[in-house]
Coordinates of C-alpha atoms and ligand atoms in Angstrom, one line a residue:
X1 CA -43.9 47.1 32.3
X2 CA -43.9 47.0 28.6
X3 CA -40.5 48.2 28.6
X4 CA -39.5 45.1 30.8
X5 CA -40.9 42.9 28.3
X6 CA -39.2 44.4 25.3
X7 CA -36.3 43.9 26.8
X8 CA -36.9 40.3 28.0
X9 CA -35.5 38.8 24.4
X10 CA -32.7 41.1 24.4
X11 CA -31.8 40.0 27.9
X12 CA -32.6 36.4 27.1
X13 CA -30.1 36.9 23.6
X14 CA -27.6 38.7 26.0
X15 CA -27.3 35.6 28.1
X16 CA -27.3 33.1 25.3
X17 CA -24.3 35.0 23.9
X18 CA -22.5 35.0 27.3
X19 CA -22.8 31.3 28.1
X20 CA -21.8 31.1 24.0
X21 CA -18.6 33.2 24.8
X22 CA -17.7 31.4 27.5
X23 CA -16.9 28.2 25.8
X24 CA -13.9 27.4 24.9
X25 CA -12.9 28.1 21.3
X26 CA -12.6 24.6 20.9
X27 CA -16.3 23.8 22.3
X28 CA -17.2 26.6 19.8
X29 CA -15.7 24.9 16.3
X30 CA -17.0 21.5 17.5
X31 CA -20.8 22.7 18.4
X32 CA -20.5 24.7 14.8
X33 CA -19.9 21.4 13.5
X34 CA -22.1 19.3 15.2
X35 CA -24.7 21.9 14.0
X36 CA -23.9 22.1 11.0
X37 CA -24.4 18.5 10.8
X38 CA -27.8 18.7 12.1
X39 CA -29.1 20.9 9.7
X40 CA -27.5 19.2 6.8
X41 CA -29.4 15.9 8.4
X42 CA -32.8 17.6 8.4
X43 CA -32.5 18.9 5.0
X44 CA -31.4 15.3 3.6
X45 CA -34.5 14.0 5.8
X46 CA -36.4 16.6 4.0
X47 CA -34.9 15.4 0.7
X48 CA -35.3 11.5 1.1
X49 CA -38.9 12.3 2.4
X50 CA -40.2 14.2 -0.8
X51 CA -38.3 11.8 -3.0
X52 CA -39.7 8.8 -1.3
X53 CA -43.2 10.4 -1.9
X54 CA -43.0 11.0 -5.2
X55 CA -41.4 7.4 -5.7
X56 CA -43.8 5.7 -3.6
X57 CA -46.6 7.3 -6.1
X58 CA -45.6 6.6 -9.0
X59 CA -44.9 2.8 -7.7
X60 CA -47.8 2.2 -6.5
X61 CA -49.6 3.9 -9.7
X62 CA -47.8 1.6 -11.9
X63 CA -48.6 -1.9 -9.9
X64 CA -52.9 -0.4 -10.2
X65 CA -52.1 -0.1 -14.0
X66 CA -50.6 -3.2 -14.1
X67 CA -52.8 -5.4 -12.2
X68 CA -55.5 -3.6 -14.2
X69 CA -54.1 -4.5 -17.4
X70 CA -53.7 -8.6 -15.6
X71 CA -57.3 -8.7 -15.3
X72 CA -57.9 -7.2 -18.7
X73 CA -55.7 -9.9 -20.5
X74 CA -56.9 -12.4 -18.3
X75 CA -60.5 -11.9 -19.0
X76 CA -59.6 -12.0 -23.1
X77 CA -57.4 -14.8 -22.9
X78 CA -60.3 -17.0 -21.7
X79 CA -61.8 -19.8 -23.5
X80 CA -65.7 -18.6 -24.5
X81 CA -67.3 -21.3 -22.6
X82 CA -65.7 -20.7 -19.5
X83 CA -68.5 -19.9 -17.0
X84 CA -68.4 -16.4 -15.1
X85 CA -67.9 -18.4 -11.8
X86 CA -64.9 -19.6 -13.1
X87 CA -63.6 -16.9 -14.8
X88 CA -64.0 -14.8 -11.7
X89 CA -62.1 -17.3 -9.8
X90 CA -59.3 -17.3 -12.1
X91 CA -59.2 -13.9 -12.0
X92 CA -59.3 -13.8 -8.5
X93 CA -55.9 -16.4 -8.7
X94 CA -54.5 -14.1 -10.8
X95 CA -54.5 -11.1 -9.4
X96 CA -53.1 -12.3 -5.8
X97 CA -49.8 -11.8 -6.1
X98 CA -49.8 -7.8 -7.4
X99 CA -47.2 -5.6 -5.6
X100 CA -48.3 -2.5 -4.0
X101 CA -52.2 -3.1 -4.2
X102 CA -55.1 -4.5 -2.6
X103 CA -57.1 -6.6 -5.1
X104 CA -61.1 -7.9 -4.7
X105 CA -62.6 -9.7 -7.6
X106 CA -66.9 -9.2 -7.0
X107 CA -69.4 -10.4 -9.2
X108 CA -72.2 -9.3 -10.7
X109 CA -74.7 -8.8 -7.6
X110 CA -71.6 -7.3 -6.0
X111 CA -70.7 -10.5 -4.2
X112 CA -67.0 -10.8 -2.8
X113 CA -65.5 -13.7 -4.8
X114 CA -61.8 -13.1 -3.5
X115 CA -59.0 -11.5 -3.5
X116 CA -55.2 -9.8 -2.4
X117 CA -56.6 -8.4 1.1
X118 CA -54.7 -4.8 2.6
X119 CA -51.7 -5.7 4.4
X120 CA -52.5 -5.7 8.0
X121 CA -49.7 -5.6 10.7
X122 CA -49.7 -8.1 13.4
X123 CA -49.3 -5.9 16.7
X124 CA -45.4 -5.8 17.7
X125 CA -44.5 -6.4 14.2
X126 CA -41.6 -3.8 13.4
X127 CA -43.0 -1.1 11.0
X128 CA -42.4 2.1 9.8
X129 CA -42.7 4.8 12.9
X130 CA -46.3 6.7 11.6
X131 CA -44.8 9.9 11.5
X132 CA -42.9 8.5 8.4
X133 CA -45.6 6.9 7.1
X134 CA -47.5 10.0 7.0
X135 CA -44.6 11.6 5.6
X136 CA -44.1 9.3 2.9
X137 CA -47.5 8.0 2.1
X138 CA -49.1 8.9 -1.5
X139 CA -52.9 10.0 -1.8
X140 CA -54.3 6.4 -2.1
X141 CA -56.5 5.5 -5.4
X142 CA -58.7 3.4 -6.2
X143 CA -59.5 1.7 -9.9
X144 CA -63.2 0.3 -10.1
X145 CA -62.2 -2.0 -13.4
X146 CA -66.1 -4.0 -14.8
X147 CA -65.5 -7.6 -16.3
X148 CA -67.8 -8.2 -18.7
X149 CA -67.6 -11.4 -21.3
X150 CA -69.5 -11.0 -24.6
X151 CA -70.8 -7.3 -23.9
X152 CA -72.4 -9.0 -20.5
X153 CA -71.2 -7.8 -17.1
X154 CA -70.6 -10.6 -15.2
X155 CA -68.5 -8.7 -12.1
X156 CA -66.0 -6.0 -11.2
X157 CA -62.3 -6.0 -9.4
X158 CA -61.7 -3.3 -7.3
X159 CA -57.7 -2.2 -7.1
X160 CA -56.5 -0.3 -4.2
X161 CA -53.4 1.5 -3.8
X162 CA -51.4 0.2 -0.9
X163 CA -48.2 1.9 -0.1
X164 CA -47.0 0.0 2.8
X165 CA -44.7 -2.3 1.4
X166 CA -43.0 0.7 -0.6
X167 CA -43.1 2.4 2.7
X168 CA -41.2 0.1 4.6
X169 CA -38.7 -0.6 2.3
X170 CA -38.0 3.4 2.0
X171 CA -38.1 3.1 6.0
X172 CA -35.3 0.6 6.0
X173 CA -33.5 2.3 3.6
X174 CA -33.6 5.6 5.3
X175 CA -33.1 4.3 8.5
X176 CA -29.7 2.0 7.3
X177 CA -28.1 5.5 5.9
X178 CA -29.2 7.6 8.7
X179 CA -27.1 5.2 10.9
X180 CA -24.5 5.4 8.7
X181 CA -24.4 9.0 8.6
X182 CA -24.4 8.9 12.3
X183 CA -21.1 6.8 12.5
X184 CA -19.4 8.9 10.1
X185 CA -20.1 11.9 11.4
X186 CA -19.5 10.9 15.4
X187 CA -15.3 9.6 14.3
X188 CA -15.4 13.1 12.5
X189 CA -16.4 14.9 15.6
X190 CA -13.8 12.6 17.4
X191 CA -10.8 13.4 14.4
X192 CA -11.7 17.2 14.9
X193 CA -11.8 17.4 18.8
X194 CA -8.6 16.0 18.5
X195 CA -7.4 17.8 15.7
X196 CA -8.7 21.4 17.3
X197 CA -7.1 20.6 21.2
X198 CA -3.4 20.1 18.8
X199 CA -4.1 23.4 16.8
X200 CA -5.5 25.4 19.3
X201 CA -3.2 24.4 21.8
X202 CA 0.0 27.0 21.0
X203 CA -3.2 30.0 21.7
X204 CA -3.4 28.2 25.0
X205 CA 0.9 28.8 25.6
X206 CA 0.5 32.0 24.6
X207 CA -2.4 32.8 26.7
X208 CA 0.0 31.8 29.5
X209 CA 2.5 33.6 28.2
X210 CA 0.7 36.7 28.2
X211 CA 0.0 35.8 32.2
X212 CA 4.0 35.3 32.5
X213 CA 4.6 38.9 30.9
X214 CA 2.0 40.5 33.2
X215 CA 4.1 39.2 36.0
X216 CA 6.5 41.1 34.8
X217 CA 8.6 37.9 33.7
X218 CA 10.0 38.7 30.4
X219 CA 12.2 35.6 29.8
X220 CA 10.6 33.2 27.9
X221 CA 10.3 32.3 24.6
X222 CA 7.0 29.8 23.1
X223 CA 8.0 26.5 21.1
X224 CA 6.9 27.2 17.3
X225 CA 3.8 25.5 16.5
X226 CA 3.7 24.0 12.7
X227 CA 0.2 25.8 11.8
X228 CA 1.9 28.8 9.8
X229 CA -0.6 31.5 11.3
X230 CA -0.1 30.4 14.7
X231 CA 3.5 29.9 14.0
X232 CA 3.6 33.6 12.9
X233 CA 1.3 34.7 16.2
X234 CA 3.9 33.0 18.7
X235 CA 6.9 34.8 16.7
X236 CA 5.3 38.1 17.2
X237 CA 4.9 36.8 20.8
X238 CA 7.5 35.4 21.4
X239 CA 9.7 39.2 20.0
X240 CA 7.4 40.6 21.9
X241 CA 8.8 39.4 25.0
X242 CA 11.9 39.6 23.6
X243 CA 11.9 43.6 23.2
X244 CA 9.3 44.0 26.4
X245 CA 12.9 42.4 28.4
X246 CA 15.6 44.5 26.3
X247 CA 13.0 47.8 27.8
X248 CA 13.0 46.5 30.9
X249 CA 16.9 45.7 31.6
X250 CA 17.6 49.2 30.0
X251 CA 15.5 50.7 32.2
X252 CA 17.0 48.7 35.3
X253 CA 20.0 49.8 34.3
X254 CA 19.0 53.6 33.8
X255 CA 17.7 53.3 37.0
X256 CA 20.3 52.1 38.9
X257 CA 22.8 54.2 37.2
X258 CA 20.6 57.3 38.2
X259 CA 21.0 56.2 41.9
X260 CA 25.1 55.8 41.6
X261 CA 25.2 59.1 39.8
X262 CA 23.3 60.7 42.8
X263 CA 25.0 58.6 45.7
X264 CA 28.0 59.9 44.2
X265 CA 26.9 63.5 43.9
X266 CA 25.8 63.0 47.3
X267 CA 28.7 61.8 48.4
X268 CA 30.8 64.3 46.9
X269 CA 28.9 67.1 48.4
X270 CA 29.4 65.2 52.3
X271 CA 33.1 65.3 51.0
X272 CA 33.2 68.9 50.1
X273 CA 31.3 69.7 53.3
X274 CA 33.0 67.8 55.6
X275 CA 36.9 68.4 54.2
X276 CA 35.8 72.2 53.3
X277 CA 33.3 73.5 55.8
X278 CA 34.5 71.7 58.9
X279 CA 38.2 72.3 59.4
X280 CA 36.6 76.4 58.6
X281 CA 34.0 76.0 61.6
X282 CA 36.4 74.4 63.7
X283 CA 38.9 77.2 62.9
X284 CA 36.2 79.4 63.1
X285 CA 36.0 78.5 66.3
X286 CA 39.1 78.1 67.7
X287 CA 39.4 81.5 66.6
X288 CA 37.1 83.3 68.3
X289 CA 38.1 81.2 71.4
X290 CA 41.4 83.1 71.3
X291 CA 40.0 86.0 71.1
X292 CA 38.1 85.9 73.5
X293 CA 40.7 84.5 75.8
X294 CA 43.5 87.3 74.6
X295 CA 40.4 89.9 75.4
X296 CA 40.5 88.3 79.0
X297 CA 44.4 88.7 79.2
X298 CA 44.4 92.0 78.0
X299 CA 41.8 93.0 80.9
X300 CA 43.2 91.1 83.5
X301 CA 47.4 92.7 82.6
X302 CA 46.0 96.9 82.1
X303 CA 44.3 97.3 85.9
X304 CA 44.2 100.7 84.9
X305 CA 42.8 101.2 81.5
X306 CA 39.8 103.6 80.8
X307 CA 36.0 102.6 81.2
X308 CA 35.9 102.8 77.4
X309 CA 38.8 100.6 76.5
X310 CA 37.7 97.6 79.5
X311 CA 34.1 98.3 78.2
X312 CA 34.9 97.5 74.6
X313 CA 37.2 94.5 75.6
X314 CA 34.4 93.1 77.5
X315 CA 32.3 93.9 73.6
X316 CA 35.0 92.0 71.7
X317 CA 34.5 89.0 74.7
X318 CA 31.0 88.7 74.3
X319 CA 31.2 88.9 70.2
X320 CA 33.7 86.2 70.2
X321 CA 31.4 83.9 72.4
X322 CA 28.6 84.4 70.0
X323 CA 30.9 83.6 67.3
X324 CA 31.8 80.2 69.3
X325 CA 27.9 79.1 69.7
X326 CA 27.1 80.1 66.2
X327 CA 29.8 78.2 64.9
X328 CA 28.8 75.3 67.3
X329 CA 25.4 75.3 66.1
X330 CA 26.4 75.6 62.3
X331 CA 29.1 72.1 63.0
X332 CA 25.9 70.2 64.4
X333 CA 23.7 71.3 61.1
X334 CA 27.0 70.5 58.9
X335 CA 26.7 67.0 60.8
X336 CA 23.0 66.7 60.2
X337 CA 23.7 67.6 56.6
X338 CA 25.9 65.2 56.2
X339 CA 24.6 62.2 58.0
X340 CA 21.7 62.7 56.0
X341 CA 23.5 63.4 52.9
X342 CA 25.9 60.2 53.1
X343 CA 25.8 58.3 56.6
X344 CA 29.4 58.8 57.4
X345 CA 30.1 55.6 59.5
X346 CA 28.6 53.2 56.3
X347 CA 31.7 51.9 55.5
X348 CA 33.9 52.3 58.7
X349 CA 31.9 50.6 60.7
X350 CA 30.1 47.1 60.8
X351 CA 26.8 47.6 59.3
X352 CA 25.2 46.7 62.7
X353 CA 26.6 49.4 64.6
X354 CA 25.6 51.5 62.2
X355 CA 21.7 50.7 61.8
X356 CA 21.9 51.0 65.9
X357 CA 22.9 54.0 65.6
X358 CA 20.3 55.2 63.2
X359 CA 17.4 53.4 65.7
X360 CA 19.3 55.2 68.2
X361 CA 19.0 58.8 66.7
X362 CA 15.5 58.1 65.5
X363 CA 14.9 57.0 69.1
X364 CA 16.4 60.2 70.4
X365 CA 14.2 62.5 68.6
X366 CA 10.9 60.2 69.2
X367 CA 11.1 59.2 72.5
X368 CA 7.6 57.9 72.5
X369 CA 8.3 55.3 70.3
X370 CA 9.6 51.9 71.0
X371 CA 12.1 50.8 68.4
X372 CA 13.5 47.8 68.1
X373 CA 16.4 46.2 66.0
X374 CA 17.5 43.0 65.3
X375 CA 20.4 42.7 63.1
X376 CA 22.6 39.7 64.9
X377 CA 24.9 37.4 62.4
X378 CA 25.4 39.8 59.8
X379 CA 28.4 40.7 58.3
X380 CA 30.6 43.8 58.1
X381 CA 29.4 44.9 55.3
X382 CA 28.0 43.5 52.1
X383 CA 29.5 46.3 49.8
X384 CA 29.0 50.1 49.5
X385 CA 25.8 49.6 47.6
X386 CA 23.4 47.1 49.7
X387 CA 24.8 48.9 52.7
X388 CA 23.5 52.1 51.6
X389 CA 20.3 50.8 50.2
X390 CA 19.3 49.1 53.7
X391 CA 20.2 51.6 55.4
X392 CA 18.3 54.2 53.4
X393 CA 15.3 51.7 53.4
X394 CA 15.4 51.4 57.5
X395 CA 15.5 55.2 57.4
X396 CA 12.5 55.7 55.1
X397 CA 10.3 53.0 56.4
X398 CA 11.0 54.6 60.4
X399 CA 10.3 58.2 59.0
X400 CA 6.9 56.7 57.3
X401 CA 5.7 55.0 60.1
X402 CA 6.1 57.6 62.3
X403 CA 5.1 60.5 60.2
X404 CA 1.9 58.6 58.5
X405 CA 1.1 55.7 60.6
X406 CA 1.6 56.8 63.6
X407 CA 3.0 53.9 65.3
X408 CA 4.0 53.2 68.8
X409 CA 5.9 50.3 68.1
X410 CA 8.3 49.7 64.9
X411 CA 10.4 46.4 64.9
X412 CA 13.3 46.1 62.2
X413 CA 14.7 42.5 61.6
X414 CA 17.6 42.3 59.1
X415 CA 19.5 38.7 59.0
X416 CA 21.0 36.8 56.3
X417 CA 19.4 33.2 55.1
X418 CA 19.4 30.3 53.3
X419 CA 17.1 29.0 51.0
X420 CA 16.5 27.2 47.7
X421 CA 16.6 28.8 44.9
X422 CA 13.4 29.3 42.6
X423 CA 11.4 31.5 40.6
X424 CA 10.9 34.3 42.3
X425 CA 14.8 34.3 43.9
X426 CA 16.3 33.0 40.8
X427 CA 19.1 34.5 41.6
X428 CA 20.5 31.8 44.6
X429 CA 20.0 30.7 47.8
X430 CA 21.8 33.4 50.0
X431 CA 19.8 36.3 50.9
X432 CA 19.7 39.2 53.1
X433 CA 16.0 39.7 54.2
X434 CA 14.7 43.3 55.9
X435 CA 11.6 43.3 57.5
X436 CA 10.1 47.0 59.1
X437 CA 6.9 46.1 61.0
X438 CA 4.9 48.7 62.7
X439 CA 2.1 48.6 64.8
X440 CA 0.7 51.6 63.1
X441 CA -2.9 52.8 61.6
X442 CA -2.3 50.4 58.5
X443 CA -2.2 51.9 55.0
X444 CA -5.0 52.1 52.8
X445 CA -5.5 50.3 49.4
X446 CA -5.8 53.5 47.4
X447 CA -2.2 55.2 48.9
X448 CA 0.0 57.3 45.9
X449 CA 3.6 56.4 46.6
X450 CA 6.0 59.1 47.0
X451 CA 9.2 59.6 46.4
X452 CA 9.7 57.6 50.0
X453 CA 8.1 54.4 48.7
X454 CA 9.5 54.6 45.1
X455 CA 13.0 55.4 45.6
X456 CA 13.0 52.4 47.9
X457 CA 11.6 50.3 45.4
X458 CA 13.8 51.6 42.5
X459 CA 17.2 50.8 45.0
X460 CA 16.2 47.8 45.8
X461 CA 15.1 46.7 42.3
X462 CA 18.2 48.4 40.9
X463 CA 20.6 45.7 42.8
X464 CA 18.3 42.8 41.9
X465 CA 16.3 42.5 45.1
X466 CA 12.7 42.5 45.1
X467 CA 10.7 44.9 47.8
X468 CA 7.3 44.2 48.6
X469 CA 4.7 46.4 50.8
X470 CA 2.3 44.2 53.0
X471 CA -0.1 46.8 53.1
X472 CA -3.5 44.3 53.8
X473 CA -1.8 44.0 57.4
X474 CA -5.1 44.7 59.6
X475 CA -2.4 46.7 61.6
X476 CA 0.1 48.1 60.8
X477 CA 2.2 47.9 57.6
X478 CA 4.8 45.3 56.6
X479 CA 8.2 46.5 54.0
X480 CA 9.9 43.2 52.7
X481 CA 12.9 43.5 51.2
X482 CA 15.4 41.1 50.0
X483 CA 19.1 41.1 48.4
X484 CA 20.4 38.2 46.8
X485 CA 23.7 37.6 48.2
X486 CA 25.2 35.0 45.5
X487 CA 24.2 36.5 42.1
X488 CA 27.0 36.7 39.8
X489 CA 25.6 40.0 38.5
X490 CA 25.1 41.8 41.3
X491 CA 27.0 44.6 39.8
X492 CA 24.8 44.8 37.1
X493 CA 21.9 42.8 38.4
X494 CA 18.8 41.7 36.2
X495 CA 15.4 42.8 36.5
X496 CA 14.0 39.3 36.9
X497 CA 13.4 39.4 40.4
X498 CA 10.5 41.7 41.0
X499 CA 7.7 39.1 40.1
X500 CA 6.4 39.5 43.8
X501 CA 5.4 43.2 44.1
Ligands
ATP1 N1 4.1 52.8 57.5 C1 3.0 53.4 56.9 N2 1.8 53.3 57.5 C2 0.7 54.0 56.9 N3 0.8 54.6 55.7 C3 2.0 54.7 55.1 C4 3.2 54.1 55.6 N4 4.2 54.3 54.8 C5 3.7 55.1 53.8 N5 2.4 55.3 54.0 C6 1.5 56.0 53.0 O1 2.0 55.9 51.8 C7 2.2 57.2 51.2 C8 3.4 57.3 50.4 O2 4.6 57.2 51.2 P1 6.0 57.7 50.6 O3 7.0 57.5 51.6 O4 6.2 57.1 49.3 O5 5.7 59.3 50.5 P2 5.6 60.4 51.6 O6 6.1 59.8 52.8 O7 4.2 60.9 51.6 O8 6.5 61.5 51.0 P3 8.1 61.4 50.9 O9 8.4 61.5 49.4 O10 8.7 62.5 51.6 O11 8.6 60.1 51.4 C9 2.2 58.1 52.4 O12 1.6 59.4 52.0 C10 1.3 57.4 53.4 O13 -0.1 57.8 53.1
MG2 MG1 8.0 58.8 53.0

């Protein structure tokens, strides 16, 4: 319990400074300001207040001394027969019109003969506010001054302080500069929200900028601002980029290069094995079938040769026909090898043909799966490089879902379209768009790519295309992949177009 409410005004600061930080910068500078602002207004209230006291004070001091020093002269300055009735009521003339005090003349039995009266305020009459007043307002005093003619005390006048006037003059002064201060002070919050949207406003293209680099879109380049430290930020930025794209072609380059090196490797291998160990097996073979056949003539012209001599003939006979089946089975793993090594129709035959083929096989060996291809309106062949890389794609994608989805259905769709170009096919509008669909378990969000998934990618990527797993299928899993068919580079394609992965 007690620990809950230590940590209330830690909490309560916590929250303050989130909603804080969530402001923009802008917001931030501006509220700084306006606070700023405030403060500086209180302290000047504070200010104006204590001066105005003070002021007020010594004002209304003076005026008491003064009317004081009225009634004095007065009072001497009168003719010695003038009666105390009449003295009093010049006195009483006299004294009206003093600033800043309330005047009563008495006389002698205490008698109220006249006077200035306190100001009194007619209701609705616009005044100070009271907390001013009390603000302002100076201890009030009071000056009991006896008149007396001829050493004989013929009355008294009584002089109050009275502040009001004072008061309400500070009040209209105070009021007249606070509204000034306002006005001032809202057209310089106006000039700085204005002035703070136009500087802050290159962090807000390079915010975006940072978004465009995360998508893994490296060509762009931010407009120098004139502020020199932002200026120097969006340099920075802006080389940055600049370096993040030179990385990122060189390593679309290494990468595609390290494919053609092992394609070619491959392929030189298939060579060797097909141009080497064939025409052997097939000799090999034929071989061994002679044998076997001049072991038969042999037995068939000596009707009268030993046991030992038929019984070794009929050895030799049965040695050659292993030789035959062992050969056989080694030129169907020497096809294996190289179908897998370097499909040997790519190239020969219309792509088509060949991806049937490859469903076909796959069908062979998985009879319990349904696979079905759709590959009408393509072309021959769109070069040695995209026909490889589909059809190693196809082949990956159909070992996959098999092997880890385990699908019952697989559809392959590969046809050619038309589009308009735009960011994420920069490259132009003809494309050639794979799609492997199967009805599998789905994959899960947390899979580790393998070399499957990867090399697929880094193929694709490597001729410019972009490949995309659709993996939030509820079942089964989606490969995308598409080629752009018109880029100029497609020999040495950029690395612009894998925004979508
Ligand atoms: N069609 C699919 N359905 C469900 N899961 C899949 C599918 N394709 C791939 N996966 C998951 O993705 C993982 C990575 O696949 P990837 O092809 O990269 O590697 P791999 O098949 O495990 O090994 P290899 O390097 O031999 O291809 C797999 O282990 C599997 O869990
Ligand atoms: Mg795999």
């Amino acid at each position: 319990m007690d620990e809950a409410c230590l940590s209330l005004p830690d909490a309560r600061r916590r929250g303050l400074r989130a909603v804080w930080a969530r402001r923009s910068l802008r917001t931030q500078l501006l509220s700084a300001f306006l606070l700023i602002e405030i403060l500086a207004a209180i302290i000047g209230l504070c200010v104006i207040v204590t001066r105005a006291r003070d002021a007020a004070g010594v004002e209304m001091s003076s005026s008491m001394r003064l009317a004081q020093l009225l009634a004095s002269e007065t009072v001497s300055l009168m003719a010695p027969d003038t009666t105390p009735e009449r003295l009093l009521q010049i006195l009483q003339q006299q004294l009206r019109y003093t600033r800043h005090a309330a005047v009563q003349v008495f006389d002698a039995t205490g008698h109220l003969i006249g006077g200035k009266a306190p100001i009194k305020r007619h209701p609705g009459e616009r005044s100070a506010p009271a907390w001013f007043s009390a603000l302002v307002s100076p201890r009030t005093e009071r000056i009991e001054h006896p008149v007396a003619v001829l050493g004989r005390n013929i009355g008294s006048v009584s002089i109050i302080g009275e502040p009001k006037d004072e008061i309400e003059e500070i009040w209209g002064h105070t009021k007249a500069l606070a509204g000034l201060a306002f006005f001032a002070n809202a057209i310089a919050a106006a000039v700085l929200y204005v002035m703070f949207g136009r500087i802050l406003e290159p962090l807000t293209r390079v915010s975006a900028g940072l978004l465009t680099l995360e998508q893994r879109r490296y060509k762009i380049g931010i407009e120098q601002p004139d502020v020199r430290e932002l200026a120097e930020i969006v340099n920075r930025f802006n080389g940055l980029a600049k370096s993040l794209h030179a990385a990122h072609r060189s390593n679309a380059d290494l990468n595609r290069r390290l494919i053609e090196v092992q394609d070619e490797e491959r392929r030189a291998i298939a060579l060797e094995l097909h141009d080497e160990f064939g025409p052997c097996l097939f000799g090999l073979k034929t071989n061994a079938r002679s044998l076997a056949g001049a072991c038969a003539k042999i037995g068939a012209l000596s009707p009268g040769a030993s046991e030992d001599s038929s019984k070794t003939l009929a050895e030799v006979e049965e040695c050659s026909s292993v030789i035959v089946e062992i050969a056989d089975r080694m030129q169907l793993t020497n096809r294996h090898l190289l179908n897998s090594l370097r499909p040997m129709a790519l190239g020969h035959a219309p792509l088509e043909d060949v991806l049937a083929d490859l469903a076909a096989s796959f069908g062979r060996l998985y009879p319990a799966v349904s696979i079905s291809l759709d590959a009408a309106g393509l072309e021959a062949t769109y070069g040695d490089r995209i026909d490889l890389t589909i059809y190693r794609c196809i082949q990956e994608s159909l070992t996959n879902a098999i092997r880890h989805a385990g699908a019952s259905k697989i559809a392959v769709i590969l046809h050619e379209e038309t589009g308009r170009a735009n960011e994420s096919h920069a490259h132009g509008s003809r494309r050639l768009a794979l799609e492997v669909r199967d009805s599998g378990k789905g994959m899960a969000s947390d899979i580790r790519p393998g070399f499957g998934l990867s090399g697929m990618k880094g193929r694709v990527q490597a001729l410019g295309g972009e490949w995309r797993l659709d993996a939030s299928q509820a079942k089964g899993a989606r490969i995308l992949v598409t080629f752009p068919l018109d880029a100029p580079d497609i020999e040495h394609p950029s690395s612009e177009g894998e925004a979508a992965e």
